[in-house]
Amino acid sequence: MFNLILFGPPGSGKGTQSERLIAKYGLKHLSTGDLLRNEIAGQTPLGMAVKNLMAEGKLVPDEIVIEMIDAAIENNTSVNGFLFDGFPRTTAQAEALDKLLAQKRTEIAIVLALQVSQEELIKRLLNRGRTSTRSDDVNEEVIASRIAEYEKKTAAVAEHYEKFGKVEYVKGEGDVDDIFEMLCKEVDEKMVA
Ligand code: B4P
């Protein structure tokens, strides 16, 4: 299996680039943001529990996300590998993921970290807020809260994987195709290594 994490702050292009990467490499896409939004749309008890937190731009509790990922990995036994998008977002989530994958006798091959300036992130998210149904993209205060959560809790995930030499930084500003090409170069190098 080849498992990769697409990492970066809110609005850095994780969703955008994930679509292309899964198409090219045949990986199973696991986006915790999408999974959580599906729970909200289905008005499940889990969805109702996380709805307000997400609307405020706060991270949802680790236990909820880890359980969701555990189930998703269990339900996808015959895949080439996983692309984790928006997960892990805390060190506790990263440690839990490492354990889940070890139980399957596999591991994270690479963490692709998209780097985008704060000014550009805010611009992109407000822009998406004008066209999508995502309520967390509409309000600048909520966007600021998501970026603050990222800096306080999520940036440490890169440090966790840096200890194992797994992080590759890629500039996430510019043309979407050019960024995709840079990401593929990193993946291809890792696959042949
Ligand atoms: P997510 O769904 O993960 O959303 P996100 O971080 O805001 O980024 P997203 O992937 O959607 O945006 P992208 O960068 O692709 O999380 C939403 C919420 O769910 C979180 O705030 C949290 O509450 C909760 N959550 C999710 N996972 C969690 C976890 N593991 N633990 C706890 N809570 C969790 O794109 C943004 C925009 O930029 C798009 O409009 C796109 O078109 C545009 N764009 C992309 N690339 C571009 C480029 N190169 N140039 C210009 N625009 C570009």
Short mmCIF file of C-alpha atoms and ligand atoms in Angstrom, two decimals:
data_model
loop_
_atom_site.label_atom_id
_atom_site.label_comp_id
_atom_site.label_asym_id
_atom_site.label_seq_id
_atom_site.Cartn_x
_atom_site.Cartn_y
_atom_site.Cartn_z
CA MET A 1 0.00 0.00 0.00
CA PHE A 2 1.06 3.59 -0.65
CA ASN A 3 -0.45 5.99 1.89
CA LEU A 4 -0.05 9.73 1.71
CA ILE A 5 -1.15 12.70 3.75
CA LEU A 6 -1.99 15.93 1.97
CA PHE A 7 -1.27 18.53 4.60
CA GLY A 8 -1.75 22.29 4.84
CA PRO A 9 -3.80 25.10 6.34
CA PRO A 10 -7.48 25.64 5.48
CA GLY A 11 -7.70 26.83 1.88
CA SER A 12 -4.25 25.63 0.88
CA GLY A 13 -5.67 23.45 -1.93
CA LYS A 14 -5.93 20.06 -0.22
CA GLY A 15 -9.38 19.29 -1.64
CA THR A 16 -8.43 20.58 -5.08
CA GLN A 17 -5.20 18.59 -5.37
CA SER A 18 -6.65 15.46 -3.70
CA GLU A 19 -9.08 14.97 -6.57
CA ARG A 20 -6.24 14.94 -9.07
CA LEU A 21 -3.91 12.78 -6.99
CA ILE A 22 -6.51 10.06 -6.37
CA ALA A 23 -7.34 9.97 -10.09
CA LYS A 24 -3.68 9.61 -11.06
CA TYR A 25 -2.52 7.15 -8.40
CA GLY A 26 -5.74 5.17 -7.76
CA LEU A 27 -5.78 5.91 -4.05
CA LYS A 28 -8.82 5.88 -1.78
CA HIS A 29 -9.65 9.47 -0.78
CA LEU A 30 -10.44 9.96 2.91
CA SER A 31 -11.36 13.57 3.69
CA THR A 32 -12.48 14.03 7.29
CA GLY A 33 -14.07 17.37 6.30
CA ASP A 34 -16.22 15.61 3.67
CA LEU A 35 -17.07 12.73 6.03
CA LEU A 36 -18.15 15.20 8.73
CA ARG A 37 -20.19 17.31 6.29
CA ASN A 38 -21.96 14.11 5.12
CA GLU A 39 -22.87 13.32 8.73
CA ILE A 40 -24.31 16.83 9.12
CA ALA A 41 -26.25 16.58 5.85
CA GLY A 42 -27.66 13.20 6.99
CA GLN A 43 -28.60 14.74 10.37
CA THR A 44 -27.01 11.81 12.20
CA PRO A 45 -26.26 12.04 15.95
CA LEU A 46 -22.55 12.47 15.08
CA GLY A 47 -23.41 15.23 12.61
CA MET A 48 -25.54 17.03 15.18
CA ALA A 49 -22.73 16.77 17.73
CA VAL A 50 -20.14 18.45 15.47
CA LYS A 51 -22.30 20.93 13.56
CA ASN A 52 -21.77 23.96 15.80
CA LEU A 53 -18.05 23.34 16.31
CA MET A 54 -17.48 23.25 12.54
CA ALA A 55 -19.62 26.35 12.00
CA GLU A 56 -17.40 28.17 14.52
CA GLY A 57 -14.22 27.03 12.78
CA LYS A 58 -13.15 24.82 15.70
CA LEU A 59 -11.68 21.34 15.37
CA VAL A 60 -14.02 18.51 16.33
CA PRO A 61 -12.87 16.19 19.17
CA ASP A 62 -10.09 13.73 18.34
CA GLU A 63 -12.09 10.65 19.50
CA ILE A 64 -14.85 11.35 16.96
CA VAL A 65 -12.48 11.81 14.03
CA ILE A 66 -10.28 8.85 14.92
CA GLU A 67 -13.28 6.53 15.23
CA MET A 68 -14.55 7.73 11.84
CA ILE A 69 -11.17 7.09 10.17
CA ASP A 70 -10.82 3.71 11.88
CA ALA A 71 -14.19 2.65 10.39
CA ALA A 72 -13.27 4.04 6.95
CA ILE A 73 -9.98 2.10 6.89
CA GLU A 74 -11.78 -1.09 8.00
CA ASN A 75 -14.38 -0.66 5.24
CA ASN A 76 -11.75 -0.34 2.51
CA THR A 77 -9.65 -3.47 2.71
CA SER A 78 -8.66 -3.95 -0.94
CA VAL A 79 -7.31 -0.54 -1.95
CA ASN A 80 -3.87 0.45 -3.33
CA GLY A 81 -3.52 2.95 -0.54
CA PHE A 82 -5.14 5.96 1.12
CA LEU A 83 -4.92 9.67 0.55
CA PHE A 84 -5.67 11.37 3.86
CA ASP A 85 -7.01 14.90 3.29
CA GLY A 86 -7.50 17.17 6.29
CA PHE A 87 -6.43 14.37 8.64
CA PRO A 88 -4.49 14.10 10.93
CA ARG A 89 -5.05 17.59 12.37
CA THR A 90 -3.55 17.06 15.84
CA THR A 91 -0.57 15.10 17.15
CA ALA A 92 -2.99 12.72 18.92
CA GLN A 93 -4.70 12.03 15.57
CA ALA A 94 -1.30 11.43 13.91
CA GLU A 95 -0.26 8.95 16.61
CA ALA A 96 -3.62 7.16 16.34
CA LEU A 97 -3.30 6.95 12.54
CA ASP A 98 0.22 5.52 12.79
CA LYS A 99 -1.12 2.81 15.13
CA LEU A 100 -4.11 2.00 12.88
CA LEU A 101 -1.85 1.63 9.85
CA ALA A 102 0.71 -0.45 11.79
CA GLN A 103 -2.11 -2.88 12.66
CA LYS A 104 -2.62 -3.24 8.89
CA ARG A 105 1.16 -3.72 8.43
CA THR A 106 1.48 -0.50 6.48
CA GLU A 107 2.48 3.12 7.17
CA ILE A 108 2.48 6.69 5.85
CA ALA A 109 4.88 6.90 2.89
CA ILE A 110 4.89 10.68 2.49
CA VAL A 111 3.39 13.88 3.87
CA LEU A 112 2.95 16.53 1.18
CA ALA A 113 2.74 19.90 2.91
CA LEU A 114 1.26 22.78 0.91
CA GLN A 115 2.62 26.20 1.81
CA VAL A 116 0.40 29.24 1.18
CA SER A 117 0.49 32.75 2.69
CA GLN A 118 -2.24 33.72 5.15
CA GLU A 119 -3.41 36.55 2.92
CA GLU A 120 -3.96 34.14 0.01
CA LEU A 121 -5.77 31.60 2.27
CA ILE A 122 -8.29 34.21 3.42
CA LYS A 123 -8.82 35.41 -0.14
CA ARG A 124 -9.48 31.87 -1.44
CA LEU A 125 -11.86 30.87 1.35
CA LEU A 126 -13.93 34.07 1.10
CA ASN A 127 -14.05 33.56 -2.62
CA ARG A 128 -15.32 29.99 -2.23
CA GLY A 129 -17.81 31.26 0.36
CA ARG A 130 -19.40 33.36 -2.37
CA THR A 131 -20.09 30.34 -4.57
CA SER A 132 -20.37 27.24 -2.35
CA THR A 133 -22.80 26.18 0.36
CA ARG A 134 -20.07 25.99 3.00
CA SER A 135 -21.13 28.21 5.88
CA ASP A 136 -17.60 28.14 7.40
CA ASP A 137 -16.26 30.02 4.33
CA VAL A 138 -18.61 32.99 4.52
CA ASN A 139 -17.47 34.79 7.67
CA GLU A 140 -13.97 36.22 8.02
CA GLU A 141 -14.00 35.65 11.80
CA VAL A 142 -14.68 31.93 11.30
CA ILE A 143 -11.91 31.72 8.71
CA ALA A 144 -9.52 33.41 11.16
CA SER A 145 -10.56 30.89 13.83
CA ARG A 146 -9.80 27.97 11.45
CA ILE A 147 -6.37 29.40 10.69
CA ALA A 148 -5.73 29.94 14.44
CA GLU A 149 -6.74 26.31 15.17
CA TYR A 150 -4.33 25.21 12.45
CA GLU A 151 -1.45 27.15 13.97
CA LYS A 152 -2.22 26.10 17.54
CA LYS A 153 -2.99 22.40 17.00
CA THR A 154 -2.31 21.24 13.45
CA ALA A 155 1.10 22.69 12.51
CA ALA A 156 2.62 20.24 15.05
CA VAL A 157 1.54 17.31 12.84
CA ALA A 158 4.26 18.25 10.33
CA GLU A 159 6.83 18.21 13.16
CA HIS A 160 5.61 14.73 14.15
CA TYR A 161 6.29 13.35 10.64
CA GLU A 162 9.48 15.37 10.20
CA LYS A 163 10.97 13.20 12.97
CA PHE A 164 10.62 10.28 10.52
CA GLY A 165 11.86 12.27 7.50
CA LYS A 166 8.50 11.95 5.74
CA VAL A 167 7.58 15.59 5.02
CA GLU A 168 8.03 17.26 1.63
CA TYR A 169 7.10 20.96 1.38
CA VAL A 170 5.54 22.23 -1.83
CA LYS A 171 4.61 25.83 -2.66
CA GLY A 172 0.81 25.87 -2.92
CA GLU A 173 0.49 29.22 -4.69
CA GLY A 174 0.24 29.65 -8.43
CA ASP A 175 -1.26 27.57 -11.18
CA VAL A 176 -3.20 24.47 -10.00
CA ASP A 177 -1.60 22.32 -12.75
CA ASP A 178 1.93 23.44 -11.82
CA ILE A 179 1.31 22.64 -8.15
CA PHE A 180 -0.07 19.23 -9.13
CA GLU A 181 3.07 18.53 -11.17
CA MET A 182 5.30 19.38 -8.19
CA LEU A 183 3.25 17.10 -5.93
CA CYS A 184 3.47 14.24 -8.47
CA LYS A 185 7.23 14.65 -8.68
CA GLU A 186 7.50 14.11 -4.91
CA VAL A 187 5.17 11.09 -5.02
CA ASP A 188 7.00 9.51 -7.97
CA GLU A 189 10.37 9.94 -6.26
CA LYS A 190 9.04 8.30 -3.10
CA MET A 191 7.42 5.44 -5.04
CA VAL A 192 10.67 4.41 -6.72
CA ALA A 193 12.78 4.88 -3.57
P1 B4P B 1 -11.82 20.67 5.62
O1 B4P B 1 -12.98 20.11 4.90
O2 B4P B 1 -10.60 19.82 5.72
O3 B4P B 1 -11.55 22.04 4.88
P2 B4P B 1 -10.35 23.06 4.77
O4 B4P B 1 -9.19 22.76 5.63
O5 B4P B 1 -11.02 24.38 4.97
O6 B4P B 1 -9.75 23.01 3.32
P3 B4P B 1 -10.30 22.47 1.95
O7 B4P B 1 -9.57 21.21 1.65
O8 B4P B 1 -11.75 22.37 1.89
O9 B4P B 1 -9.99 23.65 0.94
P4 B4P B 1 -8.94 23.68 -0.22
O10 B4P B 1 -7.69 23.93 0.48
O11 B4P B 1 -8.97 22.52 -1.12
O12 B4P B 1 -12.25 21.08 7.13
C1 B4P B 1 -13.41 21.78 7.45
C2 B4P B 1 -13.70 21.69 8.96
O13 B4P B 1 -13.97 20.31 9.33
C3 B4P B 1 -12.58 22.11 9.92
O14 B4P B 1 -12.55 23.51 10.15
C4 B4P B 1 -12.96 21.29 11.19
O15 B4P B 1 -13.97 21.93 11.92
C5 B4P B 1 -13.50 20.01 10.65
N1 B4P B 1 -12.48 18.93 10.54
C6 B4P B 1 -12.10 18.33 9.36
N2 B4P B 1 -11.16 17.39 9.60
C7 B4P B 1 -10.93 17.40 10.95
C8 B4P B 1 -10.04 16.67 11.79
N3 B4P B 1 -9.21 15.76 11.28
N4 B4P B 1 -10.04 16.96 13.12
C9 B4P B 1 -10.89 17.87 13.63
N5 B4P B 1 -11.74 18.60 12.89
C10 B4P B 1 -11.78 18.37 11.55
O16 B4P B 1 -9.42 24.87 -1.19
C11 B4P B 1 -9.88 26.11 -0.79
C12 B4P B 1 -10.23 27.00 -2.00
O17 B4P B 1 -9.03 27.39 -2.67
C13 B4P B 1 -11.10 26.34 -3.07
O18 B4P B 1 -12.13 27.23 -3.44
C14 B4P B 1 -10.17 26.10 -4.25
O19 B4P B 1 -10.81 26.20 -5.49
C15 B4P B 1 -9.15 27.21 -4.08
N6 B4P B 1 -7.82 26.88 -4.60
C16 B4P B 1 -7.19 25.70 -4.47
N7 B4P B 1 -5.97 25.74 -5.06
C17 B4P B 1 -5.85 27.01 -5.58
C18 B4P B 1 -4.80 27.69 -6.30
N8 B4P B 1 -3.65 27.10 -6.61
N9 B4P B 1 -5.01 28.98 -6.65
C19 B4P B 1 -6.17 29.61 -6.33
N10 B4P B 1 -7.19 29.02 -5.66
C20 B4P B 1 -7.03 27.72 -5.28
#
